Amino acid sequence: MANQLINLIQKKLNSFEYVLNSIVEETLQDNKKLLTDLNREQLMSGLLSDNTPTPPYSIYTLEMRELSGKPYNRNITLFDTGDFQSFFGIDVENGLLDFYSLDWKSEMLIQEYGKYIFGLTEENFDKAFNEIRPIVKEKIEKWIAEK
């Protein structure tokens, strides 16, 4: 009986890394909206994923935004019509997150503002981790409980 228990534990431990990676990847896939929403919130608060501020608006843009009733008393948010941010997506592969936008302006905006328009600051990564951790924990506990 003890040998059966030891064999079961060894079998579980041998597959744990694969299962853990699968669970994390699945959970990230299921929580893409959370991740892209955090990326949007960063930009709307004038922050890039490397935690540096976006540049300030030009005087001309400030005047145009004020005249059109759009917020103008902050740094660039990369939100004018909303198209760029509404096409945000994320690919998850091998635990790596690849943020993007399918909007036609994406490449131009990357050229102008840098690759850090996509991704999460450390603070937002921590927020996402704290949201996702209980889900991962529950799935791992369920897997451990299975025979």
PDB file of C-alpha atoms in Angstrom:
ATOM      1  CA  MET A   1       0.000   0.000   0.000  1.00  0.00           C
ATOM      2  CA  ALA A   2       2.820   2.422   0.886  1.00  0.00           C
ATOM      3  CA  ASN A   3       4.532   1.631  -2.412  1.00  0.00           C
ATOM      4  CA  GLN A   4       1.348   2.481  -4.303  1.00  0.00           C
ATOM      5  CA  LEU A   5       1.172   5.841  -2.559  1.00  0.00           C
ATOM      6  CA  ILE A   6       4.837   6.553  -3.281  1.00  0.00           C
ATOM      7  CA  ASN A   7       4.359   5.572  -6.942  1.00  0.00           C
ATOM      8  CA  LEU A   8       1.309   7.838  -7.215  1.00  0.00           C
ATOM      9  CA  ILE A   9       3.201  10.768  -5.670  1.00  0.00           C
ATOM     10  CA  GLN A  10       6.194  10.181  -7.990  1.00  0.00           C
ATOM     11  CA  LYS A  11       3.884  10.027 -11.004  1.00  0.00           C
ATOM     12  CA  LYS A  12       2.216  13.312  -9.984  1.00  0.00           C
ATOM     13  CA  LEU A  13       5.554  15.034  -9.335  1.00  0.00           C
ATOM     14  CA  ASN A  14       7.002  13.874 -12.667  1.00  0.00           C
ATOM     15  CA  SER A  15       4.150  15.524 -14.561  1.00  0.00           C
ATOM     16  CA  PHE A  16       3.796  18.572 -12.288  1.00  0.00           C
ATOM     17  CA  GLU A  17       5.939  20.982 -14.332  1.00  0.00           C
ATOM     18  CA  TYR A  18       4.027  20.217 -17.524  1.00  0.00           C
ATOM     19  CA  VAL A  19       0.666  20.479 -15.767  1.00  0.00           C
ATOM     20  CA  LEU A  20       1.644  23.722 -14.024  1.00  0.00           C
ATOM     21  CA  ASN A  21       2.726  25.291 -17.326  1.00  0.00           C
ATOM     22  CA  SER A  22      -0.518  24.149 -18.952  1.00  0.00           C
ATOM     23  CA  ILE A  23      -2.617  25.532 -16.104  1.00  0.00           C
ATOM     24  CA  VAL A  24      -0.821  28.893 -16.141  1.00  0.00           C
ATOM     25  CA  GLU A  25      -1.098  29.201 -19.915  1.00  0.00           C
ATOM     26  CA  GLU A  26      -4.795  28.255 -19.887  1.00  0.00           C
ATOM     27  CA  THR A  27      -5.506  30.723 -17.078  1.00  0.00           C
ATOM     28  CA  LEU A  28      -3.676  33.517 -18.906  1.00  0.00           C
ATOM     29  CA  GLN A  29      -5.648  32.701 -22.070  1.00  0.00           C
ATOM     30  CA  ASP A  30      -8.880  32.888 -20.065  1.00  0.00           C
ATOM     31  CA  ASN A  31      -7.877  36.260 -18.582  1.00  0.00           C
ATOM     32  CA  LYS A  32      -6.758  38.135 -21.701  1.00  0.00           C
ATOM     33  CA  LYS A  33      -9.381  40.815 -21.111  1.00  0.00           C
ATOM     34  CA  LEU A  34      -8.001  41.556 -17.649  1.00  0.00           C
ATOM     35  CA  LEU A  35      -4.493  41.883 -19.074  1.00  0.00           C
ATOM     36  CA  THR A  36      -5.444  44.107 -22.004  1.00  0.00           C
ATOM     37  CA  ASP A  37      -7.678  46.234 -19.761  1.00  0.00           C
ATOM     38  CA  LEU A  38      -4.695  46.861 -17.472  1.00  0.00           C
ATOM     39  CA  ASN A  39      -2.624  47.874 -20.509  1.00  0.00           C
ATOM     40  CA  ARG A  40      -5.370  50.328 -21.550  1.00  0.00           C
ATOM     41  CA  GLU A  41      -5.627  51.776 -18.037  1.00  0.00           C
ATOM     42  CA  GLN A  42      -1.877  52.398 -18.008  1.00  0.00           C
ATOM     43  CA  LEU A  43      -1.988  54.316 -21.255  1.00  0.00           C
ATOM     44  CA  MET A  44      -5.016  56.292 -20.139  1.00  0.00           C
ATOM     45  CA  SER A  45      -3.072  57.338 -17.052  1.00  0.00           C
ATOM     46  CA  GLY A  46      -0.092  58.316 -19.217  1.00  0.00           C
ATOM     47  CA  LEU A  47       2.195  55.402 -18.361  1.00  0.00           C
ATOM     48  CA  LEU A  48       4.188  53.057 -20.544  1.00  0.00           C
ATOM     49  CA  SER A  49       4.876  49.460 -19.505  1.00  0.00           C
ATOM     50  CA  ASP A  50       8.439  50.363 -18.446  1.00  0.00           C
ATOM     51  CA  ASN A  51       6.804  52.741 -15.937  1.00  0.00           C
ATOM     52  CA  THR A  52       7.949  55.891 -17.732  1.00  0.00           C
ATOM     53  CA  PRO A  53       5.431  58.606 -18.554  1.00  0.00           C
ATOM     54  CA  THR A  54       4.151  59.062 -22.054  1.00  0.00           C
ATOM     55  CA  PRO A  55       5.214  62.382 -23.586  1.00  0.00           C
ATOM     56  CA  PRO A  56       3.053  65.465 -23.063  1.00  0.00           C
ATOM     57  CA  TYR A  57       0.690  66.611 -25.790  1.00  0.00           C
ATOM     58  CA  SER A  58       1.909  69.337 -28.126  1.00  0.00           C
ATOM     59  CA  ILE A  59       0.413  72.807 -27.659  1.00  0.00           C
ATOM     60  CA  TYR A  60      -1.592  72.377 -30.871  1.00  0.00           C
ATOM     61  CA  THR A  61      -2.984  68.996 -29.755  1.00  0.00           C
ATOM     62  CA  LEU A  62      -3.845  70.390 -26.328  1.00  0.00           C
ATOM     63  CA  GLU A  63      -5.871  73.165 -27.951  1.00  0.00           C
ATOM     64  CA  MET A  64      -7.606  70.754 -30.332  1.00  0.00           C
ATOM     65  CA  ARG A  65      -8.453  68.325 -27.523  1.00  0.00           C
ATOM     66  CA  GLU A  66      -9.803  71.154 -25.370  1.00  0.00           C
ATOM     67  CA  LEU A  67     -11.972  72.449 -28.230  1.00  0.00           C
ATOM     68  CA  SER A  68     -13.338  68.978 -28.934  1.00  0.00           C
ATOM     69  CA  GLY A  69     -14.139  68.364 -25.268  1.00  0.00           C
ATOM     70  CA  LYS A  70     -11.570  65.593 -24.835  1.00  0.00           C
ATOM     71  CA  PRO A  71      -9.352  65.415 -21.748  1.00  0.00           C
ATOM     72  CA  TYR A  72      -6.280  67.511 -22.371  1.00  0.00           C
ATOM     73  CA  ASN A  73      -4.638  68.098 -19.010  1.00  0.00           C
ATOM     74  CA  ARG A  74      -2.449  64.996 -19.115  1.00  0.00           C
ATOM     75  CA  ASN A  75       0.170  63.177 -21.108  1.00  0.00           C
ATOM     76  CA  ILE A  76      -0.503  61.334 -24.344  1.00  0.00           C
ATOM     77  CA  THR A  77      -2.921  58.438 -23.851  1.00  0.00           C
ATOM     78  CA  LEU A  78      -2.954  57.066 -27.421  1.00  0.00           C
ATOM     79  CA  PHE A  79      -6.726  57.395 -27.307  1.00  0.00           C
ATOM     80  CA  ASP A  80      -8.411  59.612 -29.851  1.00  0.00           C
ATOM     81  CA  THR A  81     -11.124  57.642 -31.606  1.00  0.00           C
ATOM     82  CA  GLY A  82     -10.539  54.545 -29.479  1.00  0.00           C
ATOM     83  CA  ASP A  83      -9.689  52.317 -32.429  1.00  0.00           C
ATOM     84  CA  PHE A  84      -6.098  51.590 -31.415  1.00  0.00           C
ATOM     85  CA  GLN A  85      -7.024  50.491 -27.898  1.00  0.00           C
ATOM     86  CA  SER A  86     -10.219  48.710 -28.926  1.00  0.00           C
ATOM     87  CA  PHE A  87      -8.151  46.364 -31.098  1.00  0.00           C
ATOM     88  CA  PHE A  88      -5.808  45.370 -28.245  1.00  0.00           C
ATOM     89  CA  GLY A  89      -5.029  41.690 -28.054  1.00  0.00           C
ATOM     90  CA  ILE A  90      -2.573  39.376 -26.426  1.00  0.00           C
ATOM     91  CA  ASP A  91      -0.916  36.146 -27.453  1.00  0.00           C
ATOM     92  CA  VAL A  92       0.109  33.709 -24.746  1.00  0.00           C
ATOM     93  CA  GLU A  93       2.716  31.115 -25.585  1.00  0.00           C
ATOM     94  CA  ASN A  94       4.957  29.201 -23.204  1.00  0.00           C
ATOM     95  CA  GLY A  95       3.991  31.588 -20.421  1.00  0.00           C
ATOM     96  CA  LEU A  96       5.107  34.632 -22.414  1.00  0.00           C
ATOM     97  CA  LEU A  97       2.699  37.497 -23.025  1.00  0.00           C
ATOM     98  CA  ASP A  98       2.807  39.322 -26.356  1.00  0.00           C
ATOM     99  CA  PHE A  99       0.581  42.420 -26.361  1.00  0.00           C
ATOM    100  CA  TYR A 100      -0.475  44.006 -29.671  1.00  0.00           C
ATOM    101  CA  SER A 101      -3.157  46.008 -31.426  1.00  0.00           C
ATOM    102  CA  LEU A 102      -4.656  45.049 -34.769  1.00  0.00           C
ATOM    103  CA  ASP A 103      -5.341  48.706 -35.541  1.00  0.00           C
ATOM    104  CA  TRP A 104      -3.652  49.988 -38.690  1.00  0.00           C
ATOM    105  CA  LYS A 105      -1.784  52.664 -36.687  1.00  0.00           C
ATOM    106  CA  SER A 106       0.043  50.187 -34.454  1.00  0.00           C
ATOM    107  CA  GLU A 107       3.373  50.126 -36.257  1.00  0.00           C
ATOM    108  CA  MET A 108       3.394  53.910 -36.573  1.00  0.00           C
ATOM    109  CA  LEU A 109       2.664  54.299 -32.853  1.00  0.00           C
ATOM    110  CA  ILE A 110       5.398  51.802 -31.933  1.00  0.00           C
ATOM    111  CA  GLN A 111       7.821  53.779 -34.099  1.00  0.00           C
ATOM    112  CA  GLU A 112       6.796  57.054 -32.487  1.00  0.00           C
ATOM    113  CA  TYR A 113       6.370  56.031 -28.827  1.00  0.00           C
ATOM    114  CA  GLY A 114       8.312  52.773 -28.556  1.00  0.00           C
ATOM    115  CA  LYS A 115       7.508  49.150 -27.842  1.00  0.00           C
ATOM    116  CA  TYR A 116       6.555  49.917 -24.239  1.00  0.00           C
ATOM    117  CA  ILE A 117       3.110  51.117 -25.309  1.00  0.00           C
ATOM    118  CA  PHE A 118       2.333  47.408 -24.935  1.00  0.00           C
ATOM    119  CA  GLY A 119       2.719  45.365 -21.780  1.00  0.00           C
ATOM    120  CA  LEU A 120       2.237  45.870 -18.071  1.00  0.00           C
ATOM    121  CA  THR A 121       4.060  47.909 -15.480  1.00  0.00           C
ATOM    122  CA  GLU A 122       5.363  45.954 -12.516  1.00  0.00           C
ATOM    123  CA  GLU A 123       2.441  47.275 -10.452  1.00  0.00           C
ATOM    124  CA  ASN A 124      -0.120  46.107 -13.013  1.00  0.00           C
ATOM    125  CA  PHE A 125       1.667  42.790 -13.431  1.00  0.00           C
ATOM    126  CA  ASP A 126       1.286  42.343  -9.662  1.00  0.00           C
ATOM    127  CA  LYS A 127      -2.430  43.220  -9.919  1.00  0.00           C
ATOM    128  CA  ALA A 128      -2.876  40.628 -12.668  1.00  0.00           C
ATOM    129  CA  PHE A 129      -0.894  38.052 -10.703  1.00  0.00           C
ATOM    130  CA  ASN A 130      -3.045  38.620  -7.619  1.00  0.00           C
ATOM    131  CA  GLU A 131      -6.209  38.142  -9.718  1.00  0.00           C
ATOM    132  CA  ILE A 132      -4.923  35.026 -11.472  1.00  0.00           C
ATOM    133  CA  ARG A 133      -3.104  33.313  -8.579  1.00  0.00           C
ATOM    134  CA  PRO A 134      -6.259  31.980  -6.815  1.00  0.00           C
ATOM    135  CA  ILE A 135      -7.507  30.517 -10.091  1.00  0.00           C
ATOM    136  CA  VAL A 136      -4.181  28.758 -10.702  1.00  0.00           C
ATOM    137  CA  LYS A 137      -4.102  27.548  -7.089  1.00  0.00           C
ATOM    138  CA  GLU A 138      -7.613  26.098  -7.371  1.00  0.00           C
ATOM    139  CA  LYS A 139      -6.758  24.282 -10.606  1.00  0.00           C
ATOM    140  CA  ILE A 140      -3.563  22.849  -9.107  1.00  0.00           C
ATOM    141  CA  GLU A 141      -5.422  21.662  -6.016  1.00  0.00           C
ATOM    142  CA  LYS A 142      -8.030  20.020  -8.241  1.00  0.00           C
ATOM    143  CA  TRP A 143      -5.297  18.287 -10.261  1.00  0.00           C
ATOM    144  CA  ILE A 144      -3.557  17.059  -7.077  1.00  0.00           C
ATOM    145  CA  ALA A 145      -6.844  15.674  -5.771  1.00  0.00           C
ATOM    146  CA  GLU A 146      -7.424  13.658  -8.958  1.00  0.00           C
ATOM    147  CA  LYS A 147      -6.255  10.057  -8.993  1.00  0.00           C
TER     148      LYS A 147
END
